[in-house]
Structure formats: C-alpha cells, structure tokens
Short mmCIF file of C-alpha atoms in Angstrom, two decimals:
data_model
loop_
_atom_site.label_atom_id
_atom_site.label_comp_id
_atom_site.label_asym_id
_atom_site.label_seq_id
_atom_site.Cartn_x
_atom_site.Cartn_y
_atom_site.Cartn_z
CA MET A 9 19.45 9.24 -21.80
CA SER A 10 18.65 6.17 -23.88
CA ARG A 11 17.45 2.86 -22.46
CA GLU A 12 20.74 1.27 -23.54
CA ASP A 13 22.73 3.92 -21.62
CA VAL A 14 20.63 3.32 -18.52
CA PHE A 15 21.10 -0.44 -18.91
CA GLN A 16 24.90 -0.05 -19.07
CA LYS A 17 24.97 2.15 -15.95
CA VAL A 18 22.63 -0.20 -14.10
CA MET A 19 24.99 -3.10 -14.87
CA GLU A 20 27.97 -1.09 -13.60
CA ILE A 21 26.15 -0.36 -10.35
CA ILE A 22 25.05 -3.97 -9.86
CA LYS A 23 28.47 -5.47 -10.66
CA PRO A 24 30.14 -5.10 -7.21
CA PHE A 25 27.24 -6.98 -5.58
CA VAL A 26 27.11 -9.89 -8.04
CA LYS A 27 28.09 -13.36 -6.84
CA ASN A 28 27.55 -15.16 -10.13
CA GLU A 29 30.05 -13.54 -12.49
CA GLU A 30 29.39 -16.05 -15.27
CA VAL A 31 25.72 -15.12 -15.56
CA PHE A 32 26.59 -11.44 -15.19
CA GLN A 33 28.78 -11.56 -18.31
CA GLN A 34 25.77 -12.66 -20.39
CA ALA A 35 23.10 -10.72 -18.50
CA ASP A 36 20.30 -8.98 -20.35
CA GLU A 37 17.13 -7.22 -19.26
CA SER A 38 15.42 -10.50 -18.37
CA THR A 39 18.14 -11.47 -15.86
CA ASN A 40 16.81 -11.72 -12.32
CA ILE A 41 19.00 -9.68 -9.97
CA LEU A 42 18.55 -11.85 -6.89
CA GLN A 43 18.03 -15.31 -8.32
CA ASP A 44 20.28 -15.27 -11.41
CA LEU A 45 23.04 -12.89 -10.31
CA LYS A 46 22.86 -14.16 -6.70
CA VAL A 47 22.85 -10.68 -5.23
CA ASN A 48 22.06 -10.76 -1.49
CA SER A 49 18.51 -9.45 -0.99
CA ALA A 50 19.73 -7.13 1.77
CA ARG A 51 22.11 -5.55 -0.74
CA LEU A 52 19.32 -4.78 -3.22
CA VAL A 53 18.57 -1.69 -1.13
CA ASP A 54 22.17 -0.48 -1.56
CA ILE A 55 21.88 -1.02 -5.30
CA ILE A 56 18.69 1.00 -5.54
CA LEU A 57 20.15 3.80 -3.41
CA ASN A 58 23.11 3.84 -5.79
CA PHE A 59 20.60 4.24 -8.64
CA GLU A 60 19.24 7.30 -6.81
CA ASP A 61 22.69 8.84 -6.60
CA GLU A 62 23.76 7.97 -10.14
CA PHE A 63 20.57 9.07 -11.90
CA ASP A 64 19.53 11.78 -9.44
CA VAL A 65 16.08 10.27 -8.90
CA GLU A 66 14.14 9.40 -5.75
CA VAL A 67 12.89 5.85 -5.29
CA GLU A 68 10.33 4.89 -2.65
CA ASP A 69 10.20 1.49 -0.99
CA GLU A 70 7.06 0.66 -2.97
CA ASP A 71 8.72 1.58 -6.26
CA ALA A 72 11.49 -0.85 -5.44
CA ASP A 73 8.95 -3.67 -5.01
CA SER A 74 8.67 -3.88 -8.79
CA VAL A 75 12.39 -4.49 -9.28
CA ASN A 76 13.07 -8.18 -9.90
CA THR A 77 15.04 -8.13 -13.15
CA VAL A 78 17.64 -5.81 -14.64
CA GLY A 79 14.95 -4.70 -17.09
CA ASP A 80 12.62 -3.80 -14.20
CA ALA A 81 15.37 -1.58 -12.79
CA VAL A 82 15.96 0.05 -16.16
CA SER A 83 12.21 0.66 -16.63
CA LEU A 84 11.91 2.17 -13.15
CA ILE A 85 14.78 4.56 -13.78
CA MET A 86 13.47 5.51 -17.24
CA GLU A 87 10.08 6.21 -15.66
CA LYS A 88 11.66 8.38 -12.95
CA LEU A 89 13.82 10.25 -15.44
CA THR A 90 10.86 11.15 -17.61
CA ALA A 91 8.52 12.00 -14.73
CA MET B 18 1.82 2.36 1.51
CA THR B 19 -1.09 0.89 -0.44
CA GLU B 20 -3.73 -0.82 1.64
CA LEU B 21 -3.93 -4.55 2.07
CA SER B 22 -6.76 -6.10 0.05
CA PHE B 23 -9.98 -7.25 1.71
CA GLY B 24 -9.17 -10.87 0.92
CA PHE B 25 -5.82 -10.75 2.70
CA ARG B 26 -7.34 -8.94 5.69
CA CYS B 27 -10.01 -11.66 5.98
CA GLY B 28 -7.32 -14.33 5.65
CA LEU B 29 -5.35 -12.83 8.51
CA ALA B 30 -8.48 -12.56 10.67
CA VAL B 31 -9.26 -16.25 10.08
CA GLN B 32 -5.65 -17.23 10.80
CA ARG B 33 -5.61 -15.23 14.02
CA GLU B 34 -8.94 -16.59 15.28
CA VAL B 35 -8.14 -20.23 14.47
CA GLY B 36 -4.82 -19.80 16.26
CA ARG B 37 -6.55 -18.21 19.22
CA VAL B 38 -9.12 -21.01 19.52
CA LEU B 39 -6.40 -23.63 19.28
CA GLY B 40 -4.06 -21.66 21.55
CA ILE B 41 -4.34 -24.06 24.45
CA ILE B 42 -3.08 -26.95 22.31
CA TRP B 43 -0.05 -25.16 20.87
CA ILE B 44 1.06 -22.35 23.18
CA ILE B 45 1.33 -24.45 26.33
CA PRO B 46 2.93 -27.52 24.65
CA ILE B 47 5.56 -25.40 22.88
CA ALA B 48 6.40 -23.65 26.16
CA TRP B 49 6.63 -27.00 27.94
CA LEU B 50 8.78 -28.40 25.15
CA MET B 51 11.25 -25.57 25.69
CA ARG B 52 11.08 -25.75 29.44
CA PHE B 53 10.96 -29.49 30.18
CA PHE B 54 12.38 -31.24 27.09
CA MET B 55 14.94 -28.70 25.90
CA LYS B 56 15.46 -27.62 29.52
CA TYR B 57 16.01 -23.98 28.64
CA ARG B 58 16.28 -21.59 31.53
CA ILE B 59 15.72 -17.87 31.06
CA LYS B 60 17.82 -15.78 33.43
CA ASP B 61 15.81 -13.49 35.73
CA VAL B 62 12.65 -14.56 33.96
CA LYS B 63 10.27 -13.17 36.61
CA GLU B 64 11.76 -9.70 36.44
CA LEU B 65 11.90 -9.87 32.66
CA ARG B 66 8.21 -10.71 32.38
CA ARG B 67 7.28 -8.12 34.97
CA ARG B 68 9.08 -5.44 32.93
CA TYR B 69 7.56 -6.62 29.67
CA ARG B 70 4.01 -6.78 31.00
CA LYS B 71 4.40 -3.34 32.58
CA LEU B 72 5.60 -1.97 29.26
CA ILE B 73 2.67 -3.53 27.43
CA SER B 74 0.16 -2.16 29.92
CA GLU B 75 1.64 1.34 29.73
CA THR B 76 2.04 1.77 25.99
CA GLN B 77 -0.68 2.01 23.39
CA ALA B 78 1.78 2.28 20.51
CA PRO B 79 2.34 -0.61 18.09
CA ILE B 80 5.36 -2.67 19.06
CA LEU B 81 7.66 -4.39 16.62
CA ILE B 82 9.95 -6.84 18.39
CA CYS B 83 13.41 -6.70 16.77
CA PRO B 84 15.86 -9.28 18.12
CA ASN B 85 19.33 -10.36 17.14
CA HIS B 86 19.33 -13.64 15.24
CA LEU B 87 21.42 -16.69 16.11
CA THR B 88 19.09 -19.69 15.94
CA MET B 89 15.92 -20.82 14.18
CA ALA B 90 14.18 -21.17 17.53
CA ASP B 91 14.84 -17.56 18.59
CA SER B 92 11.34 -16.25 17.95
CA ALA B 93 9.70 -19.01 20.01
CA VAL B 94 12.17 -18.62 22.87
CA ILE B 95 11.77 -14.84 22.90
CA ALA B 96 7.96 -15.01 22.92
CA TRP B 97 8.03 -17.52 25.76
CA ALA B 98 10.64 -15.56 27.70
CA LEU B 99 8.78 -12.27 27.46
CA GLY B 100 5.22 -13.33 28.06
CA GLY B 101 5.26 -16.82 29.49
CA SER B 102 2.62 -19.18 28.14
CA TRP B 103 -0.67 -18.69 30.03
CA TRP B 104 -0.42 -14.93 29.62
CA TYR B 105 -0.74 -15.24 25.84
CA LEU B 106 -3.93 -17.26 26.11
CA PHE B 107 -5.61 -14.17 27.54
CA ARG B 108 -3.67 -11.60 25.51
CA TYR B 109 -3.47 -13.38 22.22
CA SER B 110 -2.80 -10.21 20.22
CA ARG B 111 0.52 -9.99 22.11
CA MET B 112 1.69 -13.35 20.81
CA PRO B 113 3.99 -12.05 18.08
CA TRP B 114 3.43 -12.74 14.41
CA ASN B 115 6.52 -14.14 12.72
CA ILE B 116 7.80 -14.16 9.16
CA PRO B 117 9.84 -17.36 8.80
CA GLU B 118 11.54 -18.48 5.60
CA TYR B 119 8.97 -20.44 3.57
CA ASN B 120 11.49 -23.01 2.36
CA ASN B 121 12.29 -24.04 5.93
CA PHE B 122 8.91 -25.74 6.37
CA SER B 123 7.23 -25.98 2.98
CA PHE B 124 8.39 -29.58 2.48
CA LEU B 125 5.66 -31.06 4.71
CA TRP B 126 2.08 -29.84 4.51
CA PHE B 127 1.39 -30.34 8.22
CA VAL B 128 4.46 -28.30 9.17
CA GLY B 129 3.09 -25.51 7.00
CA LEU B 130 -0.29 -25.86 8.70
CA GLY B 131 1.40 -25.71 12.09
CA ALA B 132 3.20 -22.54 11.07
CA TRP B 133 -0.10 -21.02 9.92
CA ILE B 134 -1.76 -21.80 13.25
CA THR B 135 1.19 -20.40 15.21
CA LYS B 136 0.91 -16.92 13.67
CA CYS B 137 3.54 -17.32 10.98
CA ILE B 138 3.42 -15.48 7.66
CA PRO B 139 5.96 -17.20 5.43
CA VAL B 140 8.27 -15.26 3.18
CA VAL B 141 10.66 -16.42 0.47
CA ARG B 142 13.83 -14.47 1.16
CA GLY B 143 15.25 -13.24 -2.08
CA GLY B 144 11.98 -14.12 -3.78
CA ASN B 145 9.67 -12.00 -5.89
CA ARG B 146 9.78 -8.46 -4.49
CA GLU B 147 6.02 -8.00 -4.74
CA ASP B 148 5.44 -11.15 -2.66
CA VAL B 149 7.92 -9.92 -0.05
CA SER B 150 6.23 -6.54 -0.09
CA ARG B 151 2.83 -8.16 0.49
CA VAL B 152 4.17 -9.87 3.61
CA ILE B 153 5.49 -6.52 4.88
CA LYS B 154 2.08 -4.97 4.24
CA LYS B 155 0.44 -7.73 6.27
CA ILE B 156 2.70 -7.01 9.23
CA ASP B 157 2.06 -3.30 8.78
CA TYR B 158 -1.70 -3.94 8.87
CA LEU B 159 -1.49 -6.20 11.93
CA LEU B 160 0.56 -3.68 13.90
CA ARG B 161 -1.96 -0.95 13.13
CA LYS B 162 -4.68 -3.29 14.45
CA GLY B 163 -2.87 -3.59 17.78
CA ASP B 164 -1.10 -6.91 17.27
CA THR B 165 2.57 -7.47 17.99
CA ALA B 166 5.03 -8.75 15.41
CA LEU B 167 8.61 -9.98 15.49
CA ILE B 168 11.11 -9.34 12.73
CA PHE B 169 14.79 -10.04 13.18
CA ALA B 170 16.88 -6.90 12.92
CA GLU B 171 19.52 -8.84 11.00
CA ALA B 172 18.84 -10.22 7.54
CA GLY B 173 19.64 -13.82 8.50
CA ARG B 174 21.31 -15.68 11.34
CA SER B 175 24.65 -14.10 12.14
CA ARG B 176 27.45 -16.21 10.68
CA THR B 177 29.97 -14.53 12.97
CA GLY B 178 28.02 -15.18 16.16
CA LYS B 179 27.92 -11.44 16.84
CA VAL B 180 25.37 -8.83 15.76
CA GLN B 181 26.14 -7.90 12.16
CA VAL B 182 25.47 -4.18 11.94
CA ASP B 183 26.06 -4.14 8.19
CA ASN B 184 23.45 -6.82 7.55
CA HIS B 185 20.28 -5.09 8.67
CA ALA B 186 16.77 -6.13 7.63
CA GLN B 187 15.33 -3.33 5.52
CA ALA B 188 11.79 -4.50 6.36
CA VAL B 189 12.28 -3.30 9.94
CA GLY B 190 12.93 0.25 8.77
CA ARG B 191 10.14 0.13 6.25
CA ILE B 192 7.56 -0.93 8.81
CA MET B 193 8.83 1.47 11.46
CA THR B 194 8.51 4.39 9.05
CA THR B 195 5.05 3.51 7.76
CA VAL B 196 3.23 2.52 10.96
CA PRO B 197 2.47 5.68 12.97
CA GLU B 198 4.04 5.74 16.45
CA CYS B 199 5.49 2.26 15.98
CA GLN B 200 8.24 1.50 18.47
CA ALA B 201 11.00 -1.06 18.20
CA LEU B 202 11.44 -3.44 21.09
CA CYS B 203 15.13 -4.19 20.65
CA VAL B 204 15.89 -7.62 22.10
CA TYR B 205 19.26 -9.16 22.73
CA MET B 206 19.22 -12.88 23.47
CA ARG B 207 22.05 -15.35 23.87
CA GLY B 208 22.49 -18.72 25.53
CA ASP B 209 25.57 -19.21 27.68
CA GLN B 210 26.66 -22.02 25.34
CA GLN B 211 25.79 -20.11 22.16
CA ASP B 212 29.16 -19.43 20.55
CA THR B 213 27.88 -18.98 17.01
CA TRP B 214 24.76 -19.51 14.90
CA SER B 215 22.89 -22.82 15.09
CA THR B 216 19.50 -24.47 14.58
CA ALA B 217 18.45 -24.05 18.21
CA PRO B 218 20.00 -23.15 21.56
CA LYS B 219 21.76 -26.13 23.13
CA ARG B 220 19.69 -28.37 25.38
CA GLY B 221 19.87 -27.24 28.97
CA ASP B 222 21.24 -23.83 28.05
CA SER B 223 20.80 -20.89 30.37
CA ILE B 224 19.60 -17.99 28.25
CA TYR B 225 20.22 -14.29 28.80
CA LEU B 226 17.65 -11.89 27.40
CA ASP B 227 17.25 -8.15 27.70
CA PHE B 228 15.10 -5.60 25.89
CA GLU B 229 14.88 -1.86 25.34
CA ILE B 230 12.09 0.12 23.76
CA PHE B 231 13.32 2.46 21.07
CA LYS B 232 11.78 4.96 18.66
CA PRO B 233 14.34 5.75 15.94
CA GLN B 234 14.34 9.18 14.34
CA SER B 235 15.62 9.95 10.87
CA THR B 236 16.07 13.08 8.79
CA PHE B 237 16.13 11.10 5.54
CA ALA B 238 13.21 10.29 3.24
CA GLY B 239 12.14 7.29 1.16
CA MET B 240 14.30 4.20 1.15
CA ARG B 241 17.15 6.04 2.85
CA GLN B 242 14.90 6.69 5.81
CA SER B 243 13.95 3.01 6.02
CA ARG B 244 17.60 2.03 5.83
CA ASP B 245 18.62 4.60 8.42
CA VAL B 246 15.96 3.38 10.85
CA ALA B 247 16.86 -0.28 10.27
CA GLN B 248 20.53 0.54 10.87
CA GLN B 249 19.72 2.40 14.08
CA VAL B 250 17.77 -0.58 15.39
CA VAL B 251 20.55 -3.06 14.65
CA ALA B 252 23.15 -0.65 16.06
CA ARG B 253 21.14 -0.45 19.27
CA ILE B 254 21.13 -4.23 19.55
CA ALA B 255 24.88 -4.27 18.90
CA ASP B 256 25.27 -1.87 21.86
CA MET B 257 23.23 -4.25 23.99
CA GLU B 258 25.54 -7.06 22.88
CA SER B 259 28.63 -5.03 23.84
CA ARG B 260 27.20 -4.48 27.31
CA TYR B 261 26.38 -8.19 27.57
CA PHE B 262 29.95 -9.23 26.82
CA ALA B 263 31.39 -6.49 29.04
CA GLY B 264 29.24 -7.85 31.87
CA ARG B 265 30.51 -11.40 31.32
CA LYS B 266 34.15 -10.45 31.83
#
C-alpha cells in the first residue's frame, strides 16, 4: 500500500471526528489532528483503534504518543505495515 | 512503558519534598478555606475518613483516585473529604498528585508556583502527545513509589451534570494497565446544590461523597485494554451515581 493510499484512508477515518471542516478540506500531512482539525483528544483513541481495524495492525499506547499530525499517523501505519 | 528520566525523577522528588516542608502553610489553610470560608460540609465525614484510612492501612497496592468531574475544585474537596488536613501532614505521600490543565493557571507565575507546591503536574489537554505521555509517565512512576494520584475518570467536567460514560479519560486505563496491582478508587461526589458543572461547589453546600475500590480486568491488549479499563472505571462511577439519585428519591 502506498503512502498516498494510507493518507487517503487515514483522512476517511479521521473525518467523522473533525470539528473544523474548512481546515479538513485542505489538510495535508502537516495538519495537526487535535489543534488544526479540532478533534477531541479523548476521540484520538477511537481514531487510532479504527486505524488498527482498517489496516490490521496493532498500536500500543506508546506508539500513539508520536501521533500529532496526519503525517505522523501515516508514518506510524506505514511502519507497522512494513514491520 | 519506557522509564522516566533521572532528571524528571529528581524534579518530582524536589517538588514532593518542598511541598512536604511547606505542608503546614498550604494544607491547613486550604482545608480551612473550604470549611470556614466556603462553608462546605461533607456528609458523614467521620465515617468516610474512617473507611478511607482503614483502606489505606490495609492495602499496599498503588491507588489511583478516579472521581467524577463537575467542578474545578473537585480534587481539593475530595482530598480534604477523604483524609482531612492534619492526617496528610503525617502521611504526605497520601496527599494525591493532580494533573490540572496548564492553561487554567499559567497566566500568573505565582499561581503556577502554588500549583507546583500543591503536588500538581500540569498538562495541556489536546497538546503535544509526547508531553501528555510524559505527564502520564510521571504519575505512573509516583504510583510505583507508593504515592497516591488523582485523575478524573471523565475527560473534562461533565457538561450534562451526569457522569458521561462515553467521555472516559484514556490516561486512567493506561496507568491502571501499566502499574502492577494498581487499584482504582472510584469516587462519586456531588453537592446538594450541584445541578450541573461549575467552577466550584456553591458556598455552604452540603456534599455527598462515596468511594469504592475497584480492580478492573480486561481480556484485550494494547490501547483497547487501556480503553476497556478506563470505560469500566467510568461505568462503575456511573453506577454509583445511579444509586445516589435513587437514594435521593
């Protein structure tokens, strides 16, 4: 799976939790999930668990600590997929 | 979980010891402020403290206090209600560490200093995940050392006035699953005049408080386990709330 494919799926998963639709429309890998997209921090866990289901990977709490931006999420998933 | 660095461990030791030395000038005044100025009354406080002290004397396991969350003064009221004031001067490790929102007191340096002395470890909610993680690791470390900590089971003050079971604090589950034998002290607290969330309980309020010790079990792994445990804790507090309201009828 290419990085672009992962990015598109990540954006689909994040979409239902986004409160700032305007920023979401122009989001790229540098977009901060909590601060720019205004996703509730408590919902970040749900997003990451959805990543687990969608990509069939297992993410530990500590892995999730590195996820601030959409690009961080994509990198984490790419890393898990190639592990 | 990776270990907390030497620097952070030293920082926590300094914070704890400064707070302990200055305990007489902050623990007693805060308790008196709640008792004589705010005129809070804790229902059945003698029995409550007897139960809490018995629990503390009987258990060697780390205890994470997990209350419901309605006001910004909850952690202070709960600490005072459970232990009193003088008791903490001699059992300082039982004065719970708190993780308040940094932006609530960062605007004045002396408020920040006061928070540091009073065993607070600030966190920016929704901030950098590594910074949030470091705060969780500090609490993890302190619990392993035999200290007590307080983390609200809900991720924010309840906007509905009732326990929000779908808004659990993931940090509770994460700590409970990483600290061996850690038990959750589920606390339900509510003033008689507390209809919804607020800054503090109303002056002169009579406050109900109850607690139950709880060790959640989960068959999941990883983040799902942390979430499951956090959900169990908040569900337990919601049960306590249901019993509270049933008893008021």
